[in-house]
Amino acid sequence: MKDKSWLKYFFIILIILFIVFSGQHILDGINRNAQETYITHPYLQNILMIIFYGGIGLLLGLEHLIHEIKKEGTWIMNVPKFLLMGLPSLYFSLAVFIYYSSNQLVRNILAYPIGILLTSNQSFIWVFPLILGYSIITSFYKKIDGCK
């Protein structure tokens, strides 16, 4: 059993490293293209970052989902976890889209907290897709029928 744990976590870290290095390679290609053509793709970069970091979050919570799939019962959503962790993480994951929105209502109301954080440092944003992915995959569990 212990050997399986070692192997399982070894493969998980290999997949995470693959995601990180392939993501960095793709983003480097986009940045190189932007330097040569002077055409930037900030939305594409942000979509890819959400996919890469969100994928890592999903991968980190995959063990929970597999454990739940094996159980008998009805699927239930942990609503407080989803609402209090998932939605704020989604909001900050979409920070660049919200902040640079052409809609004045969105820019004036929704973008205000993001603007405060973006002016100081933008690197905080990339932890939120990871939290989002993890929150989504671990917000579902099986409830044994007949139990509260």
Tab-separated table of C-alpha atoms in Angstrom:
chain	number	residue	atom	x	y	z
A	1	MET	CA	0.000	0.000	0.000
A	2	LYS	CA	2.797	2.412	0.864
A	3	ASP	CA	4.477	1.728	-2.471
A	4	LYS	CA	1.259	2.716	-4.271
A	5	SER	CA	1.142	6.007	-2.354
A	6	TRP	CA	4.705	6.831	-3.343
A	7	LEU	CA	3.984	5.999	-6.959
A	8	LYS	CA	0.677	7.906	-6.971
A	9	TYR	CA	2.212	11.109	-5.593
A	10	PHE	CA	5.233	10.735	-7.852
A	11	PHE	CA	2.930	10.678	-10.889
A	12	ILE	CA	0.902	13.605	-9.569
A	13	ILE	CA	4.017	15.768	-9.220
A	14	LEU	CA	5.188	14.663	-12.675
A	15	ILE	CA	1.857	15.749	-14.168
A	16	ILE	CA	2.033	19.071	-12.302
A	17	LEU	CA	5.574	19.640	-13.586
A	18	PHE	CA	4.420	18.769	-17.100
A	19	ILE	CA	1.569	21.284	-16.837
A	20	VAL	CA	3.910	23.984	-15.502
A	21	PHE	CA	6.653	23.456	-18.091
A	22	SER	CA	4.315	23.042	-21.064
A	23	GLY	CA	2.321	26.068	-19.943
A	24	GLN	CA	5.478	28.124	-19.613
A	25	HIS	CA	6.621	26.972	-23.056
A	26	ILE	CA	3.300	28.004	-24.619
A	27	LEU	CA	3.291	31.377	-22.841
A	28	ASP	CA	6.907	32.013	-23.870
A	29	GLY	CA	5.888	31.369	-27.484
A	30	ILE	CA	3.013	33.834	-27.190
A	31	ASN	CA	5.318	36.447	-25.628
A	32	ARG	CA	7.986	35.902	-28.300
A	33	ASN	CA	5.357	36.320	-31.002
A	34	ALA	CA	4.131	39.514	-29.318
A	35	GLN	CA	7.677	40.924	-29.296
A	36	GLU	CA	8.122	40.181	-32.994
A	37	THR	CA	4.713	41.338	-34.222
A	38	TYR	CA	3.861	43.931	-31.543
A	39	ILE	CA	0.471	42.254	-31.220
A	40	THR	CA	-0.300	41.222	-27.662
A	41	HIS	CA	-2.874	38.693	-26.555
A	42	PRO	CA	-3.521	39.439	-22.869
A	43	TYR	CA	-6.869	37.655	-22.803
A	44	LEU	CA	-5.405	34.525	-24.389
A	45	GLN	CA	-2.582	34.548	-21.849
A	46	ASN	CA	-5.050	34.870	-18.997
A	47	ILE	CA	-7.280	32.104	-20.321
A	48	LEU	CA	-4.256	29.821	-20.554
A	49	MET	CA	-3.126	30.720	-17.038
A	50	ILE	CA	-6.596	29.934	-15.698
A	51	ILE	CA	-6.546	26.598	-17.533
A	52	PHE	CA	-3.027	25.696	-16.329
A	53	TYR	CA	-3.417	26.705	-12.694
A	54	GLY	CA	-7.036	25.558	-12.540
A	55	GLY	CA	-5.894	22.220	-13.933
A	56	ILE	CA	-3.337	21.914	-11.156
A	57	GLY	CA	-6.068	22.654	-8.596
A	58	LEU	CA	-8.293	20.004	-10.158
A	59	LEU	CA	-5.419	17.546	-10.086
A	60	LEU	CA	-4.751	18.242	-6.406
A	61	GLY	CA	-8.399	17.494	-5.578
A	62	LEU	CA	-8.684	14.485	-7.868
A	63	GLU	CA	-7.901	12.043	-5.057
A	64	HIS	CA	-10.982	13.291	-3.167
A	65	LEU	CA	-13.199	12.849	-6.221
A	66	ILE	CA	-11.918	9.325	-6.889
A	67	HIS	CA	-12.567	8.415	-3.252
A	68	GLU	CA	-16.122	9.784	-3.514
A	69	ILE	CA	-16.831	7.989	-6.805
A	70	LYS	CA	-16.102	4.660	-5.120
A	71	LYS	CA	-18.675	5.330	-2.388
A	72	GLU	CA	-22.369	4.514	-2.570
A	73	GLY	CA	-24.921	7.279	-2.192
A	74	THR	CA	-26.313	10.426	-3.732
A	75	TRP	CA	-24.099	13.208	-5.020
A	76	ILE	CA	-24.330	16.356	-2.896
A	77	MET	CA	-22.688	19.732	-3.364
A	78	ASN	CA	-20.989	21.449	-0.450
A	79	VAL	CA	-22.696	24.775	-1.147
A	80	PRO	CA	-20.877	26.870	1.516
A	81	LYS	CA	-17.505	25.710	0.198
A	82	PHE	CA	-18.496	26.420	-3.370
A	83	LEU	CA	-19.958	29.846	-2.588
A	84	LEU	CA	-17.323	31.033	-0.110
A	85	MET	CA	-14.242	29.601	-1.825
A	86	GLY	CA	-15.245	28.875	-5.410
A	87	LEU	CA	-17.045	32.073	-6.386
A	88	PRO	CA	-14.467	34.514	-4.934
A	89	SER	CA	-11.742	32.454	-6.601
A	90	LEU	CA	-13.630	32.652	-9.896
A	91	TYR	CA	-13.987	36.417	-9.445
A	92	PHE	CA	-10.253	36.910	-8.901
A	93	SER	CA	-9.378	34.363	-11.610
A	94	LEU	CA	-11.257	36.571	-14.058
A	95	ALA	CA	-9.609	39.726	-12.673
A	96	VAL	CA	-7.999	40.831	-15.925
A	97	PHE	CA	-11.245	40.374	-17.878
A	98	ILE	CA	-13.232	42.294	-15.268
A	99	TYR	CA	-10.642	45.055	-14.799
A	100	TYR	CA	-10.274	45.766	-18.521
A	101	SER	CA	-13.973	45.396	-19.335
A	102	SER	CA	-15.449	48.033	-21.629
A	103	ASN	CA	-18.686	47.965	-19.614
A	104	GLN	CA	-18.699	50.972	-17.257
A	105	LEU	CA	-20.878	49.258	-14.649
A	106	VAL	CA	-18.465	46.346	-14.458
A	107	ARG	CA	-15.438	48.653	-14.338
A	108	ASN	CA	-16.881	50.961	-11.688
A	109	ILE	CA	-18.358	48.368	-9.333
A	110	LEU	CA	-16.901	44.905	-9.898
A	111	ALA	CA	-13.391	46.005	-10.818
A	112	TYR	CA	-12.805	48.239	-7.798
A	113	PRO	CA	-11.319	45.567	-5.455
A	114	ILE	CA	-9.320	44.124	-8.333
A	115	GLY	CA	-7.941	47.550	-9.223
A	116	ILE	CA	-6.598	48.023	-5.724
A	117	LEU	CA	-4.803	44.678	-5.852
A	118	LEU	CA	-3.584	45.003	-9.452
A	119	THR	CA	-1.895	48.332	-8.832
A	120	SER	CA	0.407	46.822	-6.231
A	121	ASN	CA	1.181	43.373	-7.624
A	122	GLN	CA	-0.339	41.153	-10.293
A	123	SER	CA	1.296	37.874	-9.294
A	124	PHE	CA	-1.327	37.158	-6.610
A	125	ILE	CA	-3.916	36.431	-9.280
A	126	TRP	CA	-2.525	33.043	-10.256
A	127	VAL	CA	-3.232	31.380	-6.930
A	128	PHE	CA	-6.977	31.893	-7.428
A	129	PRO	CA	-7.447	29.550	-10.433
A	130	LEU	CA	-5.663	26.884	-8.394
A	131	ILE	CA	-8.057	27.456	-5.466
A	132	LEU	CA	-10.967	27.510	-7.923
A	133	GLY	CA	-10.040	24.157	-9.457
A	134	TYR	CA	-9.515	22.580	-6.055
A	135	SER	CA	-12.764	24.051	-4.679
A	136	ILE	CA	-14.804	22.804	-7.616
A	137	ILE	CA	-13.546	19.235	-7.502
A	138	THR	CA	-13.755	18.925	-3.708
A	139	SER	CA	-17.189	20.562	-3.394
A	140	PHE	CA	-18.909	17.368	-4.472
A	141	TYR	CA	-19.304	14.336	-2.274
A	142	LYS	CA	-21.641	11.406	-1.842
A	143	LYS	CA	-24.152	11.285	0.968
A	144	ILE	CA	-25.169	7.836	2.105
A	145	ASP	CA	-28.911	7.510	1.580
A	146	GLY	CA	-30.848	7.625	4.845
A	147	CYS	CA	-28.154	9.578	6.757
A	148	LYS	CA	-28.317	13.251	7.672
